[in-house]
Short mmCIF file of C-alpha atoms and ligand atoms in Angstrom, two decimals:
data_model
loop_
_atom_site.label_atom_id
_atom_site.label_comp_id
_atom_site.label_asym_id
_atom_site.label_seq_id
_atom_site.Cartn_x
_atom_site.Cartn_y
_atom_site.Cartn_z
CA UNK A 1 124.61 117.31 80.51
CA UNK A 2 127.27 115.01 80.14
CA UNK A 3 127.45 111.51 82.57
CA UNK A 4 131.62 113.15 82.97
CA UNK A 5 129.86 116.54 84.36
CA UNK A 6 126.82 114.83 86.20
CA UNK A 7 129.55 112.77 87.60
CA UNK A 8 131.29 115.98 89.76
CA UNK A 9 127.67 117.03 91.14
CA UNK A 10 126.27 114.22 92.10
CA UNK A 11 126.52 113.39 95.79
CA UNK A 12 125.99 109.79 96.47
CA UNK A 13 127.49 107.63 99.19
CA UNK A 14 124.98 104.98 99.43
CA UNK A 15 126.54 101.03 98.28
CA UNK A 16 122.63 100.12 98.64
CA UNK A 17 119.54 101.31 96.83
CA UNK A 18 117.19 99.33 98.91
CA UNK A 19 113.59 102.08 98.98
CA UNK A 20 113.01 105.11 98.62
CA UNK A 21 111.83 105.55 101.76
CA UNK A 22 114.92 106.04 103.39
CA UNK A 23 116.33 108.33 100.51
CA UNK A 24 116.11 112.60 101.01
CA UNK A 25 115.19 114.26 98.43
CA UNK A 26 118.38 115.47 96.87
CA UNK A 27 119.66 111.73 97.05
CA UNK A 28 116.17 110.94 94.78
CA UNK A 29 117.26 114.48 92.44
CA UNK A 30 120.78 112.76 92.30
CA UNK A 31 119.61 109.70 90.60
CA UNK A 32 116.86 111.38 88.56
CA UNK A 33 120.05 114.12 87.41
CA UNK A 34 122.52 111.59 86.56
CA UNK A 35 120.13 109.65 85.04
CA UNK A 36 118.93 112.81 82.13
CA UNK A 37 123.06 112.00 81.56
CA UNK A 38 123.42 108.86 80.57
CA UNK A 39 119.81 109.18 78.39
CA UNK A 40 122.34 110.97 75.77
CA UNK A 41 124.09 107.80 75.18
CA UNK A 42 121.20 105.89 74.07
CA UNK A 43 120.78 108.51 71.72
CA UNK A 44 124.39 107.82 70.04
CA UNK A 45 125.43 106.00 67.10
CA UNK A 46 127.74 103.93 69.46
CA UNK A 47 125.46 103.00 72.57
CA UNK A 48 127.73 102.42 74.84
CA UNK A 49 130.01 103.86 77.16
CA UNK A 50 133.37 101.83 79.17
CA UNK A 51 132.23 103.23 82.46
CA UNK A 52 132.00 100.13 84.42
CA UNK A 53 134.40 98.08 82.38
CA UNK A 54 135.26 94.53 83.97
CA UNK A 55 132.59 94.84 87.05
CA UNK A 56 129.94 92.46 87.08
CA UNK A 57 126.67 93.19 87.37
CA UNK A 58 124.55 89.69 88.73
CA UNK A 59 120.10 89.87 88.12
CA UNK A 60 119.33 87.28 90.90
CA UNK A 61 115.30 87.21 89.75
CA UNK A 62 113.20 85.07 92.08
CA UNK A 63 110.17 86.53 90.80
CA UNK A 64 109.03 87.08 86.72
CA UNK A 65 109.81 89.79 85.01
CA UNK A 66 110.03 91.44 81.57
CA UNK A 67 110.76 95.68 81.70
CA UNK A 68 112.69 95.58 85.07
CA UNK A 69 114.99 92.46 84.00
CA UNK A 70 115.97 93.47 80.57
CA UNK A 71 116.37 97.04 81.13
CA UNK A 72 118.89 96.38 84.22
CA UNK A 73 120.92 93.94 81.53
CA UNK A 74 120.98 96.22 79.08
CA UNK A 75 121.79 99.23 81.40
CA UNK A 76 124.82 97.04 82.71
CA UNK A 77 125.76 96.33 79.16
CA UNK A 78 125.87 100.01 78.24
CA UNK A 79 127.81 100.80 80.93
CA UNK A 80 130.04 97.85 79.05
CA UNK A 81 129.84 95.75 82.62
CA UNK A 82 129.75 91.92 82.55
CA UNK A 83 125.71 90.51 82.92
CA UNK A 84 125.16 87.27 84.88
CA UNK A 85 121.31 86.36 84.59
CA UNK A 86 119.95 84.04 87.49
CA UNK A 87 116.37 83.30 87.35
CA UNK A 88 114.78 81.11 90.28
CA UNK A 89 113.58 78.32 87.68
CA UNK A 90 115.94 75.94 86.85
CA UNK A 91 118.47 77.00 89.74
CA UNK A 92 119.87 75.01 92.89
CA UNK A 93 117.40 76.62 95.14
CA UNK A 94 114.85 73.64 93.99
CA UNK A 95 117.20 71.48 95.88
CA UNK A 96 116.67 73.32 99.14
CA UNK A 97 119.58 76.00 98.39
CA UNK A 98 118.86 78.96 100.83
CA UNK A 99 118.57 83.17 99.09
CA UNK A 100 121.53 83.78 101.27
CA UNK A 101 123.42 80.78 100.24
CA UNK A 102 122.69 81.24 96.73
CA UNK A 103 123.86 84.94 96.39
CA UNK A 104 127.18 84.44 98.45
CA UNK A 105 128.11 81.55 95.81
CA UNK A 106 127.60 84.10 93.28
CA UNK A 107 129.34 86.80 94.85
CA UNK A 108 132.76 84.35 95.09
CA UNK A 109 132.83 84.38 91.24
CA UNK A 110 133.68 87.74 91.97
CA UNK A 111 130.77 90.29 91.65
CA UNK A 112 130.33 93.95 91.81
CA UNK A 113 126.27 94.46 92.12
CA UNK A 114 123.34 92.14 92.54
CA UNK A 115 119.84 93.50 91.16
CA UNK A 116 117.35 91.73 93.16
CA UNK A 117 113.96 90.85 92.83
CA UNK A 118 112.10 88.58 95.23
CA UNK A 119 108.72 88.11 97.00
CA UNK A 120 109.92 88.14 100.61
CA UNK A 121 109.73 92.15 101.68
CA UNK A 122 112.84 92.74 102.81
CA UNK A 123 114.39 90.24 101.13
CA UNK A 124 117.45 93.02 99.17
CA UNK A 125 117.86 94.58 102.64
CA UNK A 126 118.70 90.70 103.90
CA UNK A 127 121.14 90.29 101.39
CA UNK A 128 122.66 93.68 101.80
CA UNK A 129 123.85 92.68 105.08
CA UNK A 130 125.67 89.33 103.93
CA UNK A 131 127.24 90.64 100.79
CA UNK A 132 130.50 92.84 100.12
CA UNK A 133 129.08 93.55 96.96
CA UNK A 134 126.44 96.77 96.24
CA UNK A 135 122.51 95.57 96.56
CA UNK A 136 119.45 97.23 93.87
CA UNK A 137 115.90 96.24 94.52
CA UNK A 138 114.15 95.15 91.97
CA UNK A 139 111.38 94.63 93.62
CA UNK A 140 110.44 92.63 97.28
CA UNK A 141 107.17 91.71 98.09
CA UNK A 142 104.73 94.82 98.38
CA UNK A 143 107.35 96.98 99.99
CA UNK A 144 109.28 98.80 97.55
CA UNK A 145 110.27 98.65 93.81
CA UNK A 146 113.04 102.19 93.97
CA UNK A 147 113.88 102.13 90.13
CA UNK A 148 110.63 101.77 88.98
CA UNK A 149 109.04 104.63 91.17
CA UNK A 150 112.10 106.94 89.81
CA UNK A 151 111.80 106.03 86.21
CA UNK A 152 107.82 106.85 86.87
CA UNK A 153 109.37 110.44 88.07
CA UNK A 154 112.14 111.01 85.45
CA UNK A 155 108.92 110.71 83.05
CA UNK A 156 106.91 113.08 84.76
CA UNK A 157 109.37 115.66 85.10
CA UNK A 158 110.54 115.06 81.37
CA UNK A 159 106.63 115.26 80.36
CA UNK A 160 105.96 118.54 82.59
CA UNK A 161 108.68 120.07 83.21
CA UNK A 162 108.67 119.79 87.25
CA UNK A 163 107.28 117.43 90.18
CA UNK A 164 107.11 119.96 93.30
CA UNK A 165 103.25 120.84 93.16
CA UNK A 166 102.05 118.20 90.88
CA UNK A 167 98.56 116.41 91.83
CA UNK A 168 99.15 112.85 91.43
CA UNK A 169 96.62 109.92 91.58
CA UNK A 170 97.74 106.10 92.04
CA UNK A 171 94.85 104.31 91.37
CA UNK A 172 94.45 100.71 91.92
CA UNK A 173 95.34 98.11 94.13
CA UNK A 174 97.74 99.92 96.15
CA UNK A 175 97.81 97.62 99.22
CA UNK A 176 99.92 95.07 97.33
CA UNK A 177 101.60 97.40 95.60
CA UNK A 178 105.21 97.82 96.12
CA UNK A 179 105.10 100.42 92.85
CA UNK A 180 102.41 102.26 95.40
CA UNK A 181 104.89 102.59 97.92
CA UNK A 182 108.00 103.63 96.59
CA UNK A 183 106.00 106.71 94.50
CA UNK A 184 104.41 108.21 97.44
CA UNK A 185 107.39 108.04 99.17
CA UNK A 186 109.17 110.14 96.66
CA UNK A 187 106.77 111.92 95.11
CA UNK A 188 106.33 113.33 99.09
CA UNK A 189 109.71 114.08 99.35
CA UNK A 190 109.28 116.37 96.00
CA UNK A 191 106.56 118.14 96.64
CA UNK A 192 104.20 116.90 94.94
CA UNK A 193 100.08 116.25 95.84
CA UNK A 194 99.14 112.30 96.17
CA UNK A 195 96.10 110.66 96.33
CA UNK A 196 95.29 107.30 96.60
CA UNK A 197 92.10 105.62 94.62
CA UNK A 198 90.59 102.60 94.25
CA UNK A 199 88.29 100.28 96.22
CA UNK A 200 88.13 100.46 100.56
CA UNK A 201 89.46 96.95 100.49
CA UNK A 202 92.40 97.86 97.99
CA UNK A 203 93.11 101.69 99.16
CA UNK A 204 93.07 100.79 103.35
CA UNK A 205 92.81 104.58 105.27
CA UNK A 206 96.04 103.80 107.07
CA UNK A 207 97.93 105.20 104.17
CA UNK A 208 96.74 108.73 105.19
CA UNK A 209 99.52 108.12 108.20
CA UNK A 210 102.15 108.62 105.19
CA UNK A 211 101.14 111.59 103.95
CA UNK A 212 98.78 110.39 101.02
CA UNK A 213 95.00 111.37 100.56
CA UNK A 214 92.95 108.45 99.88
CA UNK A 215 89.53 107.94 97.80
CA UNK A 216 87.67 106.11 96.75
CA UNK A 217 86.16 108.06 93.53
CA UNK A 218 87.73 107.92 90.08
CA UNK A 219 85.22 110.07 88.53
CA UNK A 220 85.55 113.20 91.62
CA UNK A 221 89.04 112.83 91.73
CA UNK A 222 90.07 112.74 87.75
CA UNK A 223 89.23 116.74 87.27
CA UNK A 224 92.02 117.72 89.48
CA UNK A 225 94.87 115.47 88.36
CA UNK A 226 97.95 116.28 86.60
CA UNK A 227 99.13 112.56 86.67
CA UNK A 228 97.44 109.29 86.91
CA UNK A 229 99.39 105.89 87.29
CA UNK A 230 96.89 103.31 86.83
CA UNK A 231 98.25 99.92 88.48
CA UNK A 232 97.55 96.30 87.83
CA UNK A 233 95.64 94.19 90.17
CA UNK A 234 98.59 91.98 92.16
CA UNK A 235 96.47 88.64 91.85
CA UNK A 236 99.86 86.94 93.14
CA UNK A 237 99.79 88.74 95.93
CA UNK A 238 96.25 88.38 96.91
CA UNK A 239 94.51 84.79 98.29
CA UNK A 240 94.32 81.98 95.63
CA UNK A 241 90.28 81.93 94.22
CA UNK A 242 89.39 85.11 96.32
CA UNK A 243 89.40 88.65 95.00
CA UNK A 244 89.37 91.72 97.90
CA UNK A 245 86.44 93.27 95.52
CA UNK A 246 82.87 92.16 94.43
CA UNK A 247 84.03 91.15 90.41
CA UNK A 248 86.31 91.98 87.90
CA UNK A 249 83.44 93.34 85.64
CA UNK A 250 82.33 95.93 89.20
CA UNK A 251 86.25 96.63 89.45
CA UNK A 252 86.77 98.01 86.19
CA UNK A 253 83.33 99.95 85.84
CA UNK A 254 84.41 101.86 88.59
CA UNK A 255 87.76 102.17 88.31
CA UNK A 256 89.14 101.14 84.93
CA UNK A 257 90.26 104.43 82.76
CA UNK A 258 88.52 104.54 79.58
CA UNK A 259 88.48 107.09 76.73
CA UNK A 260 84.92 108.11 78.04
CA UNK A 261 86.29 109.06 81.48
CA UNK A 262 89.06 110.64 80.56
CA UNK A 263 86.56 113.22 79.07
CA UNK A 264 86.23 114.32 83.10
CA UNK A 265 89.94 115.01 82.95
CA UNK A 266 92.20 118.12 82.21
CA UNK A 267 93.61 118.06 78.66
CA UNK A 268 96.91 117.74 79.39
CA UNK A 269 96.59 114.73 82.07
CA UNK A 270 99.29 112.30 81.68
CA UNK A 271 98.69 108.38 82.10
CA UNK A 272 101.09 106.43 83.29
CA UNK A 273 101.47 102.12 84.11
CA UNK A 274 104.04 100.38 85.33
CA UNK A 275 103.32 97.10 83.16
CA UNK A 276 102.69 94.31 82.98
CA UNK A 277 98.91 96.06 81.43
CA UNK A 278 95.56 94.16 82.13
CA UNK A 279 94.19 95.73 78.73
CA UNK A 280 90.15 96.07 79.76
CA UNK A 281 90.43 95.82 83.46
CA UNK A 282 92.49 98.91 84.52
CA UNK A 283 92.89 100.34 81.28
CA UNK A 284 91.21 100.95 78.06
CA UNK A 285 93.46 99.59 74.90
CA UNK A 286 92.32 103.40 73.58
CA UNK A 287 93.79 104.87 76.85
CA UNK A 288 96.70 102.73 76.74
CA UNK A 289 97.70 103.14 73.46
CA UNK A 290 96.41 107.11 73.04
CA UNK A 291 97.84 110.56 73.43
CA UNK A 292 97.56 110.71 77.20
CA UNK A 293 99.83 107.45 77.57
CA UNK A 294 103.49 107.87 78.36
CA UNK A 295 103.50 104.28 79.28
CA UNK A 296 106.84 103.53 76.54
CA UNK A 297 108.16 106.65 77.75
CA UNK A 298 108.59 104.74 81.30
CA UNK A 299 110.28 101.69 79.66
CA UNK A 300 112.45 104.46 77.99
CA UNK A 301 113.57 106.35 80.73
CA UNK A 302 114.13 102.82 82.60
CA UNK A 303 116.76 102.27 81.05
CA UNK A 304 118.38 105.33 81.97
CA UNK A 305 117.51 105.54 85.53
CA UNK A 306 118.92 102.00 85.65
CA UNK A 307 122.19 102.83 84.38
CA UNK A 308 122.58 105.96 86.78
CA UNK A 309 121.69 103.17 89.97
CA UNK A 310 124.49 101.04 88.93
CA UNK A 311 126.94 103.77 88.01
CA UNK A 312 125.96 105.14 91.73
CA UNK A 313 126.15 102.10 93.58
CA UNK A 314 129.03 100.81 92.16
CA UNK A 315 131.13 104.47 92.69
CA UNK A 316 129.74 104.38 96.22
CA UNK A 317 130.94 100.84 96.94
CA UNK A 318 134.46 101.43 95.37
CA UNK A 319 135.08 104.62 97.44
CA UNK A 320 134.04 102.15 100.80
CA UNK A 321 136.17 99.58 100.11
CA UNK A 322 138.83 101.87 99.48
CA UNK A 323 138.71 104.03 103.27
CA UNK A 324 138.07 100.38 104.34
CA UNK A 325 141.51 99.71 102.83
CA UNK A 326 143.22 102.71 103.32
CA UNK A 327 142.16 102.10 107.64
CA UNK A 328 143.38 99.33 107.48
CA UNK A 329 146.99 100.25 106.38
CA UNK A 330 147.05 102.94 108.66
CA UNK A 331 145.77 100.29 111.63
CA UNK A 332 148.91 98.46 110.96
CA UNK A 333 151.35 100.73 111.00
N1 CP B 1 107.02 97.29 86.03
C1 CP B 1 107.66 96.12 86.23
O1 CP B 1 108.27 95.90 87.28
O2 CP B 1 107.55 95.22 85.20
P1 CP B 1 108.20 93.77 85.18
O3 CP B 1 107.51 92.96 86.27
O4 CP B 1 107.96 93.23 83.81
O5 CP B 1 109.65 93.91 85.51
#
């Protein structure tokens, strides 16, 4: 379908995309919809469409990154919008320049979205509430990363066809995961099975309370698994010199995916990472790199899913600021 005929379906009124958590599930089938769209254009001779044309799109990065930071400026340059790229190193905020403070300067250049990635939870939803201008996270903390759980979806649905009774298993440290988070959220919404693996320090029981099944076996779970999304360990986010498990080497015998595991597993099982990959720890190069992986397939559809969250939040925020307008005139008549 074409982005001009996704464009009369789609119901979106949200300026924000701030979690998933707060999304229903046809809000999440919106994005994921609009999204299989504007994947044609990447497929055209001329990528690019004029679709947000003179809007600026700001990536206000306190935090590294290399899929989630390229793919928004390229989305935004598809879309043919202006890119401003602001990355915490080398900025003002070294001389004591506050998040707010920083992103309100921005804004009075005269900008349309920020894409925000930080290490404060919370931190997009802060912002949100001080700006005019439309708010993506890209990432806060361990709360929520929104475009990365729905590009993890759009890939799964692409690769089998559906979501709604799909047995998922997150595996990993999920209690610093913000990747975690945002795919049980929606993967909940959709109907589809999750369970939670990896070590009792790194998989806590609490996250039975939203809806997830936890364990702590690889092996016994891996049988009944359509999906796996094998996750990083968030050293960052964990104390400096400690580790919440006995070694690296115990870690990854027990819960790294390797080619001689995956024997356990159906034949169709898809693996899926989010990147950055710890090649060895969480994931076999073989695994990584063989026919189970759809791990380029997520940068792919990235890019797409990206574009559909600006082209959303930006429609959303226009239509606002237009009733804001429009009661406004009518106030002073
Ligand atoms: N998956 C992900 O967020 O990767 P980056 O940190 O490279 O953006």
């Amino acid at each position: 379908m074409s982005p001009r005929a996704e464009r009369q379906t789609v119901a979106w009124n949200r300026r924000h995309l701030l979690g998933l958590a707060e999304l229903s599930a046809e809000e999440i089938l919106a994005i994921l919809d609009t999204a299989r769209g504007f994947s044609e254009i990447s497929k055209r001779s001329v990528r690019k469409v004029p679709t947000l044309r003179g809007r600026v799109v700001v990536n206000l990065f306190f935090e590294n990154s290399t899929r989630t930071r390229l793919s928004f400026s390229l989305a935004a340059q598809r879309l043919s919008a202006d890119v401003l790229d602001f990355t915490s190193s080398g900025s003002s905020t070294s001389k004591g320049e506050t998040l707010i403070d920083t992103a309100r300067n921005i804004e009075a250049m005269g900008v349309d979205v920020f894409v925000v990635r930080h290490s404060a939870p919370g931190a997009a939803d802060v912002l949100s509430r001080h700006l005019d201008a439309a708010v993506v996270n890209a990432g806060d903390g361990a709360h929520e990363h929104p475009t990365q759980a729905l590009l993890d979806l759009y890939t799964i649905r692409e690769r089998l066809g559906r979501l709604k009774g799909l047995h998922v298993a997150i595996v990993g440290d999920i209690a610093h995961s913000r990747v975690a988070r945002s795919n049980l959220y929606a993967l909940l919404k959709l109907g589809a099975r999750v369970t939670l693996v990896g070590p009792p320090t790194l998989v806590p029981g609490r996250f039975r309370e939203l809806g997830a099944e936890v364990s702590h076996d690889l092996d016994a779970i891996l049988p009944d698994v359509d999906v796996v999304n094998m996750l990083r360990i968030q050293r960052e986010r964990q104390g400096k010199n400690s580790l919440s498990f006995p070694s690296i080497e115990e870690y990854s015998r027990r819960y790294g995916l390797t080619q001689r595991r995956l024997k356990r597993a159906k034949p169709d099982l898809v693996v899926m990472h989010p990147g950055p990959l710890n090649r060895g720890v969480e994931i076999s190069p073989e695994v990584a790199d063989g026919k189970h992986s759809v791990i380029l397939d997520q940068v792919s559809a990235g890019l797409a899913v990206r574009m559909a969250v600006l082209f959303l939040v930006v429609g959303a925020n226009e239509r606002e600021q237009q009733e804001r307008a429009a009661l406004l005139r009518e106030a002073a008549q």
